[in-house]
Short mmCIF file of C-alpha atoms in Angstrom, two decimals:
data_model
loop_
_atom_site.label_atom_id
_atom_site.label_comp_id
_atom_site.label_asym_id
_atom_site.label_seq_id
_atom_site.Cartn_x
_atom_site.Cartn_y
_atom_site.Cartn_z
CA UNK A 28 -13.04 11.64 -16.52
CA UNK A 29 -14.57 14.64 -14.96
CA UNK A 30 -14.39 18.04 -15.69
CA UNK A 31 -15.83 21.20 -17.48
CA UNK A 32 -16.30 20.48 -21.25
CA UNK A 33 -17.81 23.70 -22.17
CA UNK A 34 -20.57 21.92 -24.22
CA UNK A 35 -24.40 21.24 -24.44
CA UNK A 36 -26.24 17.97 -25.02
CA UNK A 37 -30.15 18.78 -24.69
CA UNK A 38 -32.12 21.67 -26.03
CA UNK A 39 -33.17 22.57 -22.14
CA UNK A 40 -29.29 23.65 -21.67
CA UNK A 41 -28.90 25.80 -24.88
CA UNK A 42 -30.30 28.62 -26.47
CA UNK A 43 -27.26 29.30 -29.20
CA UNK A 44 -27.56 27.34 -32.35
CA UNK A 45 -24.20 25.38 -31.71
CA UNK A 46 -25.15 22.16 -33.24
CA UNK A 47 -21.81 20.88 -34.25
CA UNK A 48 -20.46 20.96 -30.89
CA UNK A 49 -23.47 19.34 -29.42
CA UNK A 50 -22.92 16.52 -31.77
CA UNK A 51 -19.83 16.32 -31.33
CA UNK A 52 -20.19 16.18 -27.46
CA UNK A 53 -22.44 13.38 -27.67
CA UNK A 54 -20.18 11.30 -30.01
CA UNK A 55 -17.39 11.64 -27.70
CA UNK A 56 -19.64 10.55 -24.93
CA UNK A 57 -20.68 7.63 -26.79
CA UNK A 58 -17.05 6.57 -27.93
CA UNK A 59 -15.61 6.88 -24.08
CA UNK A 60 -18.64 5.58 -22.53
CA UNK A 61 -19.18 8.58 -20.63
CA UNK A 62 -22.16 9.90 -18.52
CA UNK A 63 -23.21 13.75 -18.44
CA UNK A 64 -23.80 14.51 -14.96
CA UNK A 65 -26.35 17.27 -15.91
CA UNK A 66 -28.85 14.52 -17.09
CA UNK A 67 -29.48 13.47 -13.77
CA UNK A 68 -31.00 16.72 -12.96
CA UNK A 69 -34.57 16.59 -14.31
CA UNK A 70 -35.45 19.94 -13.53
CA UNK A 71 -32.75 21.74 -15.12
CA UNK A 72 -33.72 24.87 -17.30
CA UNK A 73 -31.24 27.27 -19.55
CA UNK A 74 -33.50 30.02 -17.82
CA UNK A 75 -32.76 29.29 -14.36
CA UNK A 76 -29.45 27.41 -14.50
CA UNK A 77 -27.28 28.75 -16.89
CA UNK A 78 -23.53 29.21 -16.34
CA UNK A 79 -22.95 31.30 -19.60
CA UNK A 80 -24.38 34.14 -21.57
CA UNK A 81 -23.94 36.08 -24.59
CA UNK A 82 -23.07 39.56 -24.80
CA UNK A 83 -26.71 41.59 -25.20
CA UNK A 84 -28.26 40.89 -21.95
CA UNK A 85 -30.47 37.76 -23.36
CA UNK A 86 -33.00 36.21 -21.02
CA UNK A 87 -31.82 32.80 -21.09
CA UNK A 88 -28.52 31.20 -21.41
CA UNK A 89 -26.54 27.92 -21.83
CA UNK A 90 -25.42 25.58 -19.45
CA UNK A 91 -21.94 24.64 -20.53
CA UNK A 92 -20.03 23.86 -17.49
CA UNK A 93 -20.53 20.37 -17.05
CA UNK A 94 -19.50 20.48 -13.55
CA UNK A 95 -21.46 23.48 -12.63
CA UNK A 96 -19.72 26.74 -11.01
CA UNK A 97 -22.77 27.67 -9.91
CA UNK A 98 -25.00 24.56 -8.75
CA UNK A 99 -23.28 21.99 -7.33
CA UNK A 100 -23.27 18.15 -8.56
CA UNK A 101 -22.18 15.53 -6.25
CA UNK A 102 -20.83 12.35 -7.92
CA UNK A 103 -18.56 9.24 -7.43
CA UNK A 104 -16.16 8.19 -9.85
CA UNK A 105 -15.39 4.49 -9.65
CA UNK A 106 -12.42 3.05 -11.30
CA UNK A 107 -12.12 -0.27 -13.27
CA UNK A 108 -11.46 -2.97 -10.74
CA UNK A 109 -10.28 -6.32 -11.17
CA UNK A 110 -10.99 -9.50 -9.44
CA UNK A 111 -9.06 -10.71 -6.44
CA UNK A 112 -9.50 -13.52 -3.92
CA UNK A 113 -10.42 -11.90 -0.64
CA UNK A 114 -9.04 -12.67 2.98
CA UNK A 115 -10.40 -15.09 5.14
CA UNK A 116 -12.32 -13.90 8.28
CA UNK A 117 -10.16 -14.29 11.31
CA UNK A 118 -12.08 -15.48 14.47
CA UNK A 119 -10.85 -14.75 18.17
CA UNK A 120 -8.78 -17.50 19.60
CA UNK A 121 -11.40 -17.77 22.26
CA UNK A 122 -13.86 -19.45 20.04
CA UNK A 123 -12.33 -22.76 20.33
CA UNK A 124 -15.28 -24.80 18.61
CA UNK A 125 -14.42 -23.54 14.97
CA UNK A 126 -10.43 -24.24 15.58
CA UNK A 127 -11.25 -27.39 16.62
CA UNK A 128 -13.74 -28.13 13.43
CA UNK A 129 -11.14 -26.72 11.22
CA UNK A 130 -8.37 -28.99 12.68
CA UNK A 131 -10.64 -32.11 12.35
CA UNK A 132 -11.89 -31.56 8.85
CA UNK A 133 -7.99 -30.70 7.59
CA UNK A 134 -6.64 -34.11 9.40
CA UNK A 135 -9.91 -36.02 8.05
CA UNK A 136 -8.96 -35.15 4.30
CA UNK A 137 -5.22 -35.29 4.78
CA UNK A 138 -6.05 -39.00 5.74
CA UNK A 139 -8.21 -39.85 3.07
CA UNK A 140 -6.06 -38.50 0.48
CA UNK A 141 -2.88 -40.27 1.92
CA UNK A 142 -0.77 -37.06 1.51
CA UNK A 143 1.63 -38.17 4.81
CA UNK A 144 2.43 -41.59 3.00
CA UNK A 145 4.25 -39.79 0.21
CA UNK A 146 7.67 -38.31 1.47
CA UNK A 147 9.18 -35.43 0.40
CA UNK A 148 12.40 -36.32 -1.38
CA UNK A 149 12.91 -34.02 -4.37
CA UNK A 150 11.55 -31.24 -5.95
CA UNK A 151 8.51 -33.20 -7.94
CA UNK A 152 7.25 -34.68 -4.50
CA UNK A 153 7.63 -31.12 -2.76
CA UNK A 154 5.61 -29.16 -5.43
CA UNK A 155 3.07 -32.11 -5.24
CA UNK A 156 2.68 -32.03 -1.65
CA UNK A 157 2.66 -28.22 -1.59
CA UNK A 158 -0.43 -28.33 -4.07
CA UNK A 159 -2.31 -30.69 -2.22
CA UNK A 160 -1.65 -29.27 1.33
CA UNK A 161 -2.98 -25.90 -0.40
CA UNK A 162 -5.89 -27.25 -2.35
CA UNK A 163 -7.28 -28.62 1.53
CA UNK A 164 -6.65 -25.76 3.53
CA UNK A 165 -8.32 -23.59 1.37
CA UNK A 166 -11.41 -25.39 0.65
CA UNK A 167 -11.55 -26.43 4.70
CA UNK A 168 -10.77 -22.74 5.72
CA UNK A 169 -13.17 -21.22 3.54
CA UNK A 170 -16.29 -23.72 4.40
CA UNK A 171 -15.27 -22.84 8.19
CA UNK A 172 -14.25 -19.34 8.65
CA UNK A 173 -15.69 -17.80 5.44
CA UNK A 174 -14.21 -14.65 3.62
CA UNK A 175 -14.46 -11.26 3.72
CA UNK A 176 -17.06 -8.98 2.02
CA UNK A 177 -15.91 -6.45 -0.59
CA UNK A 178 -15.88 -2.76 0.40
CA UNK A 179 -18.61 -0.81 -0.50
CA UNK A 180 -19.06 2.70 0.34
CA UNK A 181 -22.35 3.70 2.10
CA UNK A 182 -23.99 6.57 0.58
CA UNK A 183 -25.90 8.39 2.95
CA UNK A 184 -29.49 9.71 1.74
CA UNK A 185 -31.04 12.61 3.27
CA UNK A 186 -34.71 11.88 3.62
CA UNK A 187 -35.75 14.82 6.06
CA UNK A 188 -37.22 17.81 4.04
CA UNK A 189 -35.89 20.21 6.48
CA UNK A 190 -32.31 19.07 6.12
CA UNK A 191 -33.09 18.79 2.36
CA UNK A 192 -33.80 22.50 1.93
CA UNK A 193 -30.58 23.43 4.30
CA UNK A 194 -28.56 21.62 1.91
CA UNK A 195 -29.92 23.10 -1.07
CA UNK A 196 -29.16 26.49 0.61
CA UNK A 197 -25.83 25.64 1.12
CA UNK A 198 -25.51 24.84 -2.58
CA UNK A 199 -27.09 28.43 -3.63
CA UNK A 200 -24.42 30.06 -1.46
CA UNK A 201 -21.57 30.41 -4.10
CA UNK A 202 -24.25 32.23 -6.28
CA UNK A 203 -25.14 34.41 -3.86
CA UNK A 204 -21.25 35.15 -2.90
CA UNK A 205 -20.72 35.69 -6.52
CA UNK A 206 -23.82 38.22 -6.44
CA UNK A 207 -22.77 40.04 -3.69
CA UNK A 208 -19.15 40.53 -4.96
CA UNK A 209 -20.48 41.54 -8.47
CA UNK A 210 -21.93 45.04 -7.29
CA UNK A 211 -25.38 44.23 -8.13
CA UNK A 212 -24.10 45.03 -12.04
CA UNK A 213 -23.65 41.46 -13.08
CA UNK A 214 -26.59 39.54 -15.06
CA UNK A 215 -27.35 36.48 -12.90
CA UNK A 216 -29.93 33.72 -13.14
CA UNK A 217 -33.43 34.37 -11.50
CA UNK A 218 -32.73 31.60 -8.70
CA UNK A 219 -29.35 33.24 -7.75
CA UNK A 220 -31.45 36.32 -7.35
CA UNK A 221 -33.96 34.42 -4.95
CA UNK A 222 -31.30 32.80 -3.26
CA UNK A 223 -29.59 36.59 -2.64
CA UNK A 224 -33.02 37.78 -1.17
CA UNK A 225 -33.62 35.06 1.26
CA UNK A 226 -30.29 35.69 2.44
CA UNK A 227 -30.68 39.17 2.70
CA UNK A 228 -33.87 38.56 4.77
CA UNK A 229 -31.80 36.26 7.07
CA UNK A 230 -28.69 38.58 7.77
CA UNK A 231 -31.41 41.58 8.43
CA UNK A 232 -33.04 39.13 11.00
CA UNK A 233 -29.79 37.42 12.53
CA UNK A 234 -26.94 39.64 11.67
CA UNK A 235 -25.39 41.99 13.99
CA UNK A 236 -25.17 45.93 13.41
CA UNK A 237 -21.42 45.93 12.73
CA UNK A 238 -21.15 42.94 10.56
CA UNK A 239 -21.48 43.08 6.42
CA UNK A 240 -23.43 40.75 4.31
CA UNK A 241 -20.33 39.67 3.08
CA UNK A 242 -18.67 38.73 6.12
CA UNK A 243 -21.60 37.01 7.21
CA UNK A 244 -21.87 35.09 4.07
CA UNK A 245 -18.19 33.90 3.90
CA UNK A 246 -18.08 33.17 8.00
CA UNK A 247 -17.74 29.62 7.26
CA UNK A 248 -14.37 30.21 5.06
CA UNK A 249 -12.11 31.25 8.15
CA UNK A 250 -10.47 27.79 8.14
CA UNK A 251 -9.54 28.30 4.45
CA UNK A 252 -8.15 31.76 4.90
CA UNK A 253 -6.34 30.32 8.25
CA UNK A 254 -4.69 27.89 6.20
CA UNK A 255 -3.70 30.06 3.43
CA UNK A 256 -1.89 32.09 6.37
CA UNK A 257 0.06 28.62 7.27
CA UNK A 258 -2.09 27.55 9.58
CA UNK A 259 -3.18 23.89 9.90
CA UNK A 260 -5.23 22.21 6.73
CA UNK A 261 -5.95 18.81 8.71
CA UNK A 262 -9.81 19.71 8.93
CA UNK A 263 -9.67 20.62 4.98
CA UNK A 264 -8.44 17.25 3.90
CA UNK A 265 -11.33 14.90 2.99
CA UNK A 266 -10.65 11.56 4.87
CA UNK A 267 -10.89 8.28 2.78
CA UNK A 268 -10.91 4.71 3.74
CA UNK A 269 -8.00 4.10 1.23
CA UNK A 270 -6.34 5.64 -1.38
CA UNK A 271 -6.92 3.84 -4.87
CA UNK A 272 -4.05 2.76 -7.38
CA UNK A 273 -3.46 5.54 -9.93
CA UNK A 274 -5.56 5.49 -12.83
CA UNK A 275 -3.42 7.81 -14.78
CA UNK A 276 0.46 8.01 -14.76
CA UNK A 277 3.09 10.22 -16.02
CA UNK A 278 5.55 8.88 -18.84
CA UNK A 279 8.45 7.68 -17.51
CA UNK A 280 10.92 9.40 -20.23
CA UNK A 281 8.38 12.36 -20.97
CA UNK A 282 6.80 13.19 -17.77
CA UNK A 283 4.86 15.99 -19.14
CA UNK A 284 2.80 13.35 -20.92
CA UNK A 285 0.14 11.30 -19.16
CA UNK A 286 -0.82 7.89 -19.85
CA UNK A 287 -4.45 7.10 -19.76
CA UNK A 288 -5.49 3.90 -21.49
CA UNK A 289 -5.64 0.54 -19.27
CA UNK A 290 -2.87 -1.15 -21.21
CA UNK A 291 -0.52 1.96 -20.96
CA UNK A 292 -1.01 2.28 -17.37
CA UNK A 293 0.01 -1.62 -16.61
CA UNK A 294 2.78 -1.27 -19.35
CA UNK A 295 4.41 2.21 -17.77
CA UNK A 296 3.94 0.61 -13.71
CA UNK A 297 5.82 -2.40 -15.25
CA UNK A 298 8.62 -0.64 -16.69
CA UNK A 299 8.86 1.84 -13.58
CA UNK A 300 9.62 -1.32 -11.54
CA UNK A 301 11.69 -3.13 -13.53
CA UNK A 302 14.10 -0.10 -13.73
CA UNK A 303 13.72 0.51 -10.08
CA UNK A 304 14.79 -3.18 -9.24
CA UNK A 305 17.43 -3.36 -11.79
CA UNK A 306 20.79 -3.91 -9.74
CA UNK A 307 22.97 -5.48 -12.61
CA UNK A 308 25.29 -2.24 -12.93
CA UNK A 309 26.44 -2.64 -9.44
CA UNK A 310 30.14 -1.42 -9.72
CA UNK A 311 33.05 -3.66 -8.67
CA UNK A 312 34.94 -1.60 -5.88
CA UNK A 313 37.76 -2.72 -3.48
CA UNK A 314 36.67 -3.59 0.49
CA UNK A 315 39.64 -3.04 2.50
CA UNK A 316 37.13 -3.08 5.77
CA UNK A 317 36.81 -7.18 5.31
CA UNK A 318 40.40 -7.71 6.44
CA UNK A 319 40.64 -5.25 9.46
CA UNK A 320 42.02 -6.65 12.87
CA UNK A 321 38.51 -6.47 14.30
CA UNK A 322 37.17 -8.63 11.51
CA UNK A 323 39.76 -11.13 12.03
CA UNK A 324 39.10 -11.08 15.70
CA UNK A 325 35.76 -12.10 15.17
CA UNK A 326 36.73 -14.82 12.55
CA UNK A 327 38.74 -16.56 15.09
CA UNK A 328 35.72 -16.71 17.64
CA UNK A 329 33.62 -18.09 14.99
CA UNK A 330 36.24 -20.75 14.05
CA UNK A 331 36.64 -21.94 17.41
CA UNK A 332 32.65 -22.78 17.82
CA UNK A 333 31.22 -22.48 14.17
CA UNK A 334 27.88 -21.63 13.12
CA UNK A 335 25.61 -24.76 12.31
CA UNK A 336 23.80 -24.45 9.21
CA UNK A 337 21.78 -26.15 7.72
CA UNK A 338 19.46 -27.01 10.97
CA UNK A 339 16.38 -28.71 10.77
CA UNK A 340 13.63 -27.34 12.99
CA UNK A 341 11.33 -29.18 15.22
CA UNK A 342 7.60 -29.16 15.75
CA UNK A 343 8.08 -27.09 18.68
CA UNK A 344 10.49 -24.86 16.85
CA UNK A 345 8.08 -24.34 14.11
CA UNK A 346 5.13 -23.47 16.07
CA UNK A 347 7.42 -21.03 17.81
CA UNK A 348 8.54 -19.55 14.86
CA UNK A 349 4.92 -18.99 13.43
CA UNK A 350 4.21 -17.00 16.70
CA UNK A 351 7.03 -14.48 15.77
CA UNK A 352 6.11 -11.16 14.18
CA UNK A 353 2.84 -9.93 12.56
CA UNK A 354 0.16 -12.63 13.40
CA UNK A 355 -2.24 -11.53 10.21
CA UNK A 356 0.32 -10.56 7.54
CA UNK A 357 -1.20 -10.11 3.79
CA UNK A 358 -1.22 -13.48 2.26
CA UNK A 359 0.75 -14.21 -0.76
CA UNK A 360 0.14 -15.86 -4.09
CA UNK A 361 -0.79 -19.09 -2.79
CA UNK A 362 -3.59 -17.41 -0.49
CA UNK A 363 -1.91 -19.18 2.87
CA UNK A 364 -2.62 -17.26 5.82
CA UNK A 365 -0.22 -17.38 8.55
CA UNK A 366 -2.80 -17.63 11.40
CA UNK A 367 -4.43 -20.51 9.53
CA UNK A 368 -1.14 -22.20 9.40
CA UNK A 369 -0.48 -21.49 13.01
CA UNK A 370 -3.92 -23.24 13.70
CA UNK A 371 -3.21 -26.68 12.03
CA UNK A 372 -3.03 -29.46 14.35
CA UNK A 373 0.33 -31.45 15.09
CA UNK A 374 -0.18 -33.73 12.12
CA UNK A 375 -0.91 -31.53 9.44
CA UNK A 376 1.80 -28.93 10.82
CA UNK A 377 4.23 -31.81 10.47
CA UNK A 378 3.09 -32.07 6.69
CA UNK A 379 3.88 -28.21 6.30
CA UNK A 380 7.26 -28.41 8.55
CA UNK A 381 8.29 -31.22 6.21
CA UNK A 382 8.28 -28.62 2.89
CA UNK A 383 10.05 -26.00 5.55
CA UNK A 384 13.04 -28.38 6.06
CA UNK A 385 13.03 -29.58 2.73
CA UNK A 386 14.15 -26.16 1.49
CA UNK A 387 16.54 -25.34 4.49
CA UNK A 388 18.44 -28.39 3.93
CA UNK A 389 18.75 -28.07 0.25
CA UNK A 390 18.71 -24.16 -0.05
CA UNK A 391 16.32 -24.09 -2.75
CA UNK A 392 12.72 -22.85 -3.26
CA UNK A 393 11.01 -25.24 -5.96
CA UNK A 394 8.09 -24.23 -8.05
CA UNK A 395 6.62 -21.05 -7.72
CA UNK A 396 6.86 -20.95 -3.99
CA UNK A 397 8.76 -17.41 -4.48
CA UNK A 398 6.13 -15.86 -6.76
CA UNK A 399 4.96 -12.51 -4.76
CA UNK A 400 2.54 -9.89 -5.25
CA UNK A 401 3.74 -6.47 -6.17
CA UNK A 402 1.50 -3.64 -4.99
CA UNK A 403 1.72 0.04 -3.88
CA UNK A 404 0.98 2.58 -1.22
CA UNK A 405 1.15 6.40 -1.81
CA UNK A 406 3.94 8.14 0.16
CA UNK A 407 3.75 11.85 -1.11
CA UNK A 408 3.24 14.30 -3.69
CA UNK A 409 1.15 14.14 -7.17
CA UNK A 410 -0.34 10.66 -7.25
CA UNK A 411 0.39 10.57 -10.99
CA UNK A 412 4.19 10.41 -10.81
CA UNK A 413 4.95 6.71 -9.93
CA UNK A 414 7.92 7.82 -7.91
CA UNK A 415 5.79 9.33 -5.28
CA UNK A 416 4.52 5.55 -4.60
CA UNK A 417 6.67 2.67 -2.65
CA UNK A 418 6.40 -0.95 -3.96
CA UNK A 419 5.29 -3.50 -1.40
CA UNK A 420 6.28 -7.09 -1.91
CA UNK A 421 4.08 -9.86 -0.52
CA UNK A 422 5.15 -13.60 -0.27
CA UNK A 423 4.05 -16.87 0.53
CA UNK A 424 4.61 -18.52 4.08
CA UNK A 425 6.94 -21.02 2.88
CA UNK A 426 8.99 -18.50 1.27
CA UNK A 427 9.43 -16.63 4.58
CA UNK A 428 9.74 -19.45 7.00
CA UNK A 429 13.35 -20.57 5.95
CA UNK A 430 14.58 -17.06 6.06
CA UNK A 431 12.84 -16.37 9.32
CA UNK A 432 14.57 -19.57 10.81
CA UNK A 433 17.74 -18.53 9.77
CA UNK A 434 17.27 -15.11 11.37
CA UNK A 435 16.18 -16.96 14.61
CA UNK A 436 19.35 -18.83 14.76
CA UNK A 437 21.91 -16.27 13.30
CA UNK A 438 20.68 -13.61 15.91
CA UNK A 439 21.33 -16.26 18.97
CA UNK A 440 24.63 -17.37 17.44
CA UNK A 441 25.76 -13.78 17.17
CA UNK A 442 24.57 -12.69 20.33
CA UNK A 443 26.96 -15.15 22.14
CA UNK A 444 29.92 -14.59 19.82
CA UNK A 445 29.67 -10.56 19.91
CA UNK A 446 29.65 -10.52 16.26
CA UNK A 447 27.62 -7.31 16.16
CA UNK A 448 28.71 -4.29 17.79
CA UNK A 449 27.57 -3.62 21.35
CA UNK A 450 25.83 -0.28 20.08
CA UNK A 451 23.80 -2.04 17.41
CA UNK A 452 20.82 -2.34 19.10
CA UNK A 453 18.41 -3.34 15.95
CA UNK A 454 19.47 -7.31 15.87
CA UNK A 455 20.54 -7.70 19.53
CA UNK A 456 18.38 -10.04 21.75
CA UNK A 457 17.06 -8.18 25.14
CA UNK A 458 17.93 -4.52 23.84
CA UNK A 459 14.97 -2.17 23.08
CA UNK A 460 15.47 1.18 21.12
CA UNK A 461 14.46 2.89 24.42
CA UNK A 462 17.41 1.48 26.07
CA UNK A 463 19.93 3.28 23.69
CA UNK A 464 17.66 6.79 23.68
CA UNK A 465 18.21 6.34 27.49
CA UNK A 466 21.92 5.95 27.40
CA UNK A 467 22.41 9.01 25.06
CA UNK A 468 20.16 10.99 26.95
CA UNK A 469 22.51 10.32 29.90
CA UNK A 470 25.56 11.38 27.96
CA UNK A 471 23.73 14.38 26.74
CA UNK A 472 23.03 15.36 30.30
CA UNK A 473 26.68 14.70 31.22
CA UNK A 474 27.79 16.79 28.43
CA UNK A 475 25.67 19.83 29.59
CA UNK A 476 26.54 19.63 33.15
CA UNK A 477 30.32 19.74 32.42
CA UNK A 478 30.01 21.81 29.40
CA UNK A 479 32.15 19.18 27.57
CA UNK A 480 31.32 18.89 23.71
CA UNK A 481 30.28 15.41 22.61
CA UNK A 482 30.50 14.28 18.89
CA UNK A 483 28.42 11.29 17.52
CA UNK A 484 28.70 9.70 13.84
CA UNK A 485 25.65 8.04 12.28
CA UNK A 486 25.34 6.20 9.15
CA UNK A 487 23.46 8.21 6.34
CA UNK A 488 20.88 5.65 5.33
CA UNK A 489 18.78 7.30 2.57
CA UNK A 490 17.10 4.33 0.99
CA UNK A 491 15.26 1.47 2.12
CA UNK A 492 16.66 -2.30 2.09
CA UNK A 493 15.67 -2.55 -1.62
CA UNK A 494 18.95 -0.44 -2.37
CA UNK A 495 21.01 -2.80 0.00
CA UNK A 496 22.95 -4.99 -2.35
CA UNK A 497 22.78 -8.82 -0.92
CA UNK A 498 26.34 -8.89 -1.63
CA UNK A 499 27.36 -6.77 1.58
CA UNK A 500 26.01 -9.29 3.67
CA UNK A 501 27.62 -12.18 1.60
CA UNK A 502 30.82 -10.67 1.85
CA UNK A 503 30.44 -10.12 5.59
CA UNK A 504 29.52 -13.73 6.12
CA UNK A 505 32.50 -15.15 4.55
CA UNK A 506 34.61 -12.66 6.29
CA UNK A 507 33.37 -13.71 9.78
CA UNK A 508 33.91 -17.54 8.66
CA UNK A 509 29.94 -18.30 8.26
CA UNK A 510 29.20 -21.67 6.68
CA UNK A 511 28.59 -21.05 2.49
CA UNK A 512 25.07 -22.64 3.03
CA UNK A 513 24.15 -19.38 4.40
CA UNK A 514 24.80 -17.51 1.57
CA UNK A 515 23.53 -20.00 -0.74
CA UNK A 516 19.62 -20.06 0.92
CA UNK A 517 19.86 -16.12 0.87
CA UNK A 518 21.10 -16.25 -2.95
CA UNK A 519 18.21 -18.63 -3.57
CA UNK A 520 15.56 -16.70 -2.07
CA UNK A 521 16.62 -13.87 -3.95
CA UNK A 522 17.39 -15.38 -7.36
CA UNK A 523 14.83 -15.08 -10.38
CA UNK A 524 11.60 -14.12 -8.16
CA UNK A 525 8.61 -13.56 -10.03
CA UNK A 526 6.62 -10.55 -9.15
CA UNK A 527 2.77 -9.91 -10.23
CA UNK A 528 2.15 -5.93 -10.19
CA UNK A 529 -1.10 -4.97 -8.95
CA UNK A 530 -2.55 -1.82 -10.93
CA UNK A 531 -5.71 -0.07 -11.22
CA UNK A 532 -6.85 -1.98 -14.43
CA UNK A 533 -5.55 -5.39 -13.14
CA UNK A 534 -2.45 -7.50 -12.55
CA UNK A 535 0.37 -7.12 -15.00
CA UNK A 536 2.68 -9.62 -16.58
CA UNK A 537 5.18 -10.48 -14.11
CA UNK A 538 8.57 -8.95 -13.85
CA UNK A 539 11.51 -11.30 -12.92
CA UNK A 540 13.66 -9.53 -10.12
CA UNK A 541 17.12 -10.71 -8.94
CA UNK A 542 19.47 -9.31 -6.05
CA UNK A 543 17.07 -7.47 -4.26
CA UNK A 544 16.31 -7.26 -0.52
CA UNK A 545 13.04 -6.96 0.56
CA UNK A 546 11.24 -4.26 2.80
CA UNK A 547 10.18 -6.20 5.86
CA UNK A 548 11.53 -9.71 5.08
CA UNK A 549 12.38 -11.47 7.80
CA UNK A 550 16.30 -11.26 7.35
CA UNK A 551 16.40 -7.86 6.09
CA UNK A 552 17.01 -6.06 9.36
CA UNK A 553 19.94 -8.58 10.22
CA UNK A 554 21.08 -8.15 6.86
CA UNK A 555 21.55 -4.41 7.17
CA UNK A 556 22.93 -4.60 10.46
CA UNK A 557 25.76 -7.05 9.09
CA UNK A 558 26.42 -5.31 6.10
CA UNK A 559 26.77 -1.73 7.96
CA UNK A 560 27.96 -2.87 11.24
CA UNK A 561 31.30 -4.55 10.10
CA UNK A 562 34.13 -2.94 12.07
CA UNK A 563 36.41 -0.36 10.27
CA UNK A 564 39.47 -0.83 12.61
#
């Protein structure tokens, strides 16, 4: 907590006899475990640094503005943190020795524990191998690659005497400006009078004849004035390496009420995402577009050459799958890094492939494979309002791989059978967005040259994939004649998923989410194009 509390704490700061207020302020600091920033100023004095003085022209005053209006105190407020496992340090692929050492150690431990001799036949054997492999990969990767160090903001300490004097003069500039604006009639501290005299001397030495003292002192405020007139404010914004999670949030039902206590913030954040991801009140509506002639034509093409699913992946297929997309995404709850799995030898990766194929062939995700982190990043507006934050779900590698494999196979099949419209370039093989933009630019140029109006229709997609109901993809898959196993594995991926929410005060009790499409999921773009690209004629 930081602010002006209009209270004193020491006899060096007060001249009035407000003993009750001072005692209450001390008790307040003890209860909240607070720290008064003025206590860090050893040479503070009510005769020189006062910020308020009673009527009557006393020589001394009180220092009651705890973050002073006349004297700047710089501080850094650090919020409550929580322990979380840091990520592994990635190593360049050109350094072959570390990767080879990692592979050898993993293979040796797998052989010592005889993991390959125990086959994956049911959920229990799946969970056992999943835990055994996770333990080996975690220990070896930490020993070989190590983990990153926590971020520590470096504080630049000024040691040069001349620079210290310059910074001190900048801090006193506010008092000088206040004195100049006052017309030399206000009662101010002796320190401000000295700063004013120094500034006048500098002005008389350097200032031009047509320049007033006030303009000379306010010359560095031009950027602020330009911003107030509608100019750019980029230079006025202090850049941060990251934006921390909110320590104070608005109440969901009474936005004017602020939630400040740690448990209240965690409870409010959990309730917000519970409401946001609740899709249980979706109304049943007729869907006449699922029986149009175009959809029936697609169904006939699919019937003549059915889509084969489930389909086992070979070791080469799985390695190619791991090379797709982001090579170093944020890991899920199990801590498996994608680049670490990709670095495994064929012996170790075959054991991971067995887990992947078991999920694909049985349309299931045993144990806690589906558990996810739910973190947030700020979009816009007031940071205390949770609606201005966007939720980001981080899932495990084995929770993503079956859906990525389905996406790879289904895109290839839909391209061959012409299931998706030709203009739907988001999920078409060999197409780029620039191809469509170039085509539209050509149409616009033709329309301008021949003076012919051209009209285009565009889908109005105001929300993200988390508002796209999975039933839309399921209905489309049924109408096209795709296998029921495609729908089964998609339902299994979204059913009763535990989400552990990260807040500024730690991890909340998990919420259970169902029927929510993940933003950034491997199958989400294809599901969106299948749902919105259904021919309406």
